């Protein structure tokens, strides 16, 4: 007998974002370890160069990771609260998808340098607004 359980899209998005957050160190560490040696340093892993001295994409990769973590924690907590209170609905479904798309666009745009002002902060604000919409779903009366 196979038990079939419905797996909410919001939890799937949370899982994908967890994988993304756990993997966003890769571009940065690749960049750090392929930096040309500076000031006679033979091993940049011992003491990575100052971010100001890094190639721009490496610095942006670090910032993209931090930006993701800034929004990941509030998103994760709200999704878990919504799961606990059985609060998933069509609004939370599409808001989670929009949040995920915004975080992918932000990371790709930031690391590549394509998303410049005002696009990058706009994408970040879209993520913040998604978090507020999800929080509203927690707080609104059933």
Coordinates of C-alpha atoms in Angstrom, one line a residue:
X1 CA 0.0 0.0 0.0
X2 CA 1.4 3.4 -1.0
X3 CA 0.5 6.4 1.0
X4 CA -0.1 9.4 -1.0
X5 CA 0.5 12.7 0.6
X6 CA 0.0 16.1 -0.9
X7 CA 3.2 18.1 -0.8
X8 CA 2.4 21.8 -0.8
X9 CA 4.2 23.9 -3.4
X10 CA 5.3 26.3 -0.7
X11 CA 7.3 23.6 1.0
X12 CA 8.8 22.6 -2.3
X13 CA 9.8 26.2 -2.9
X14 CA 11.3 26.3 0.6
X15 CA 13.3 23.1 -0.2
X16 CA 14.6 24.6 -3.4
X17 CA 15.5 27.8 -1.7
X18 CA 17.3 25.8 1.0
X19 CA 19.4 24.1 -1.7
X20 CA 20.1 27.5 -3.4
X21 CA 21.2 29.1 -0.1
X22 CA 23.3 26.1 0.7
X23 CA 25.0 26.3 -2.7
X24 CA 25.5 30.1 -3.1
X25 CA 28.9 29.9 -1.6
X26 CA 30.2 28.0 -4.6
X27 CA 30.5 31.0 -7.0
X28 CA 32.2 33.0 -4.3
X29 CA 34.7 30.3 -3.3
X30 CA 35.5 29.5 -6.9
X31 CA 36.2 33.2 -7.5
X32 CA 38.3 33.5 -4.4
X33 CA 40.4 30.5 -5.3
X34 CA 40.9 31.6 -8.9
X35 CA 42.0 35.1 -7.9
X36 CA 45.5 36.0 -9.0
X37 CA 47.9 36.0 -6.0
X38 CA 48.2 39.5 -4.6
X39 CA 50.9 41.0 -2.4
X40 CA 53.0 37.9 -2.7
X41 CA 50.4 35.7 -1.1
X42 CA 50.9 32.1 -2.2
X43 CA 47.6 30.7 -0.9
X44 CA 44.6 33.0 -0.9
X45 CA 42.7 30.4 1.1
X46 CA 44.8 31.2 4.2
X47 CA 43.7 34.8 4.1
X48 CA 41.4 35.8 1.2
X49 CA 42.1 39.1 -0.3
X50 CA 40.0 42.1 0.7
X51 CA 36.7 42.2 -1.2
X52 CA 37.6 45.6 -2.6
X53 CA 40.6 43.9 -4.3
X54 CA 38.6 41.0 -5.8
X55 CA 37.3 40.9 -9.3
X56 CA 33.8 42.5 -9.3
X57 CA 31.9 39.4 -10.0
X58 CA 33.5 37.6 -7.0
X59 CA 32.5 40.4 -4.7
X60 CA 29.0 40.4 -6.1
X61 CA 28.7 36.7 -5.6
X62 CA 29.5 37.2 -1.9
X63 CA 26.8 39.9 -1.7
X64 CA 24.3 37.8 -3.6
X65 CA 24.8 35.0 -1.0
X66 CA 24.3 37.4 1.9
X67 CA 21.3 39.0 0.2
X68 CA 19.7 35.6 -0.2
X69 CA 20.3 34.7 3.4
X70 CA 18.7 38.0 4.5
X71 CA 15.4 37.1 2.9
X72 CA 15.6 33.3 3.3
X73 CA 15.2 33.2 7.1
X74 CA 12.0 35.3 7.3
X75 CA 10.6 33.4 4.3
X76 CA 11.4 30.0 5.8
X77 CA 9.9 30.9 9.2
X78 CA 6.7 32.2 7.6
X79 CA 6.3 29.2 5.4
X80 CA 6.8 26.9 8.3
X81 CA 4.2 28.8 10.4
X82 CA 1.8 28.6 7.4
X83 CA 2.3 24.9 7.2
X84 CA 1.7 24.5 11.0
X85 CA -1.5 26.5 10.9
X86 CA -2.7 24.8 7.7
X87 CA -2.7 28.3 6.1
X88 CA -1.6 27.5 2.5
X89 CA -3.9 28.9 -0.2
X90 CA -3.7 30.2 -3.7
X91 CA -2.2 33.5 -2.5
X92 CA 0.6 31.7 -0.6
X93 CA 1.2 29.3 -3.6
X94 CA 1.7 32.1 -6.1
X95 CA 3.6 34.4 -3.7
X96 CA 6.1 31.6 -2.9
X97 CA 6.6 31.0 -6.6
X98 CA 7.1 34.7 -7.2
X99 CA 9.6 34.9 -4.3
X100 CA 11.6 32.0 -5.7
X101 CA 11.7 33.6 -9.1
X102 CA 12.8 36.9 -7.6
X103 CA 15.6 35.2 -5.7
X104 CA 16.8 33.4 -8.8
X105 CA 16.7 36.6 -10.8
X106 CA 18.5 38.5 -8.1
X107 CA 21.3 36.0 -7.7
X108 CA 21.9 35.6 -11.5
X109 CA 21.5 39.4 -12.1
X110 CA 23.8 40.3 -9.3
X111 CA 26.6 37.8 -10.0
X112 CA 26.5 38.5 -13.7
X113 CA 26.4 42.2 -13.2
X114 CA 23.4 42.5 -15.5
X115 CA 21.0 43.7 -12.8
X116 CA 22.1 47.2 -12.0
X117 CA 20.4 50.0 -10.2
X118 CA 17.4 50.2 -10.0
X119 CA 16.6 46.7 -11.2
X120 CA 18.6 44.8 -8.5
X121 CA 17.1 46.7 -5.5
X122 CA 13.6 46.4 -7.1
X123 CA 14.0 42.6 -7.3
X124 CA 15.1 42.6 -3.6
X125 CA 12.0 44.7 -2.7
X126 CA 9.8 42.3 -4.6
X127 CA 11.1 39.5 -2.3
X128 CA 10.4 41.7 0.7
X129 CA 6.9 42.4 -0.4
X130 CA 6.3 38.6 -1.0
X131 CA 7.4 38.0 2.6
X132 CA 4.9 40.7 3.8
X133 CA 2.1 39.1 1.8
X134 CA 2.9 35.7 3.3
X135 CA 3.0 37.3 6.8
X136 CA -0.4 38.8 6.1
X137 CA -1.7 35.3 5.3
X138 CA -0.5 34.2 8.8
X139 CA -2.1 37.2 10.5
X140 CA -5.4 37.4 8.7
X141 CA -8.4 35.8 10.3
X142 CA -9.5 32.4 8.9

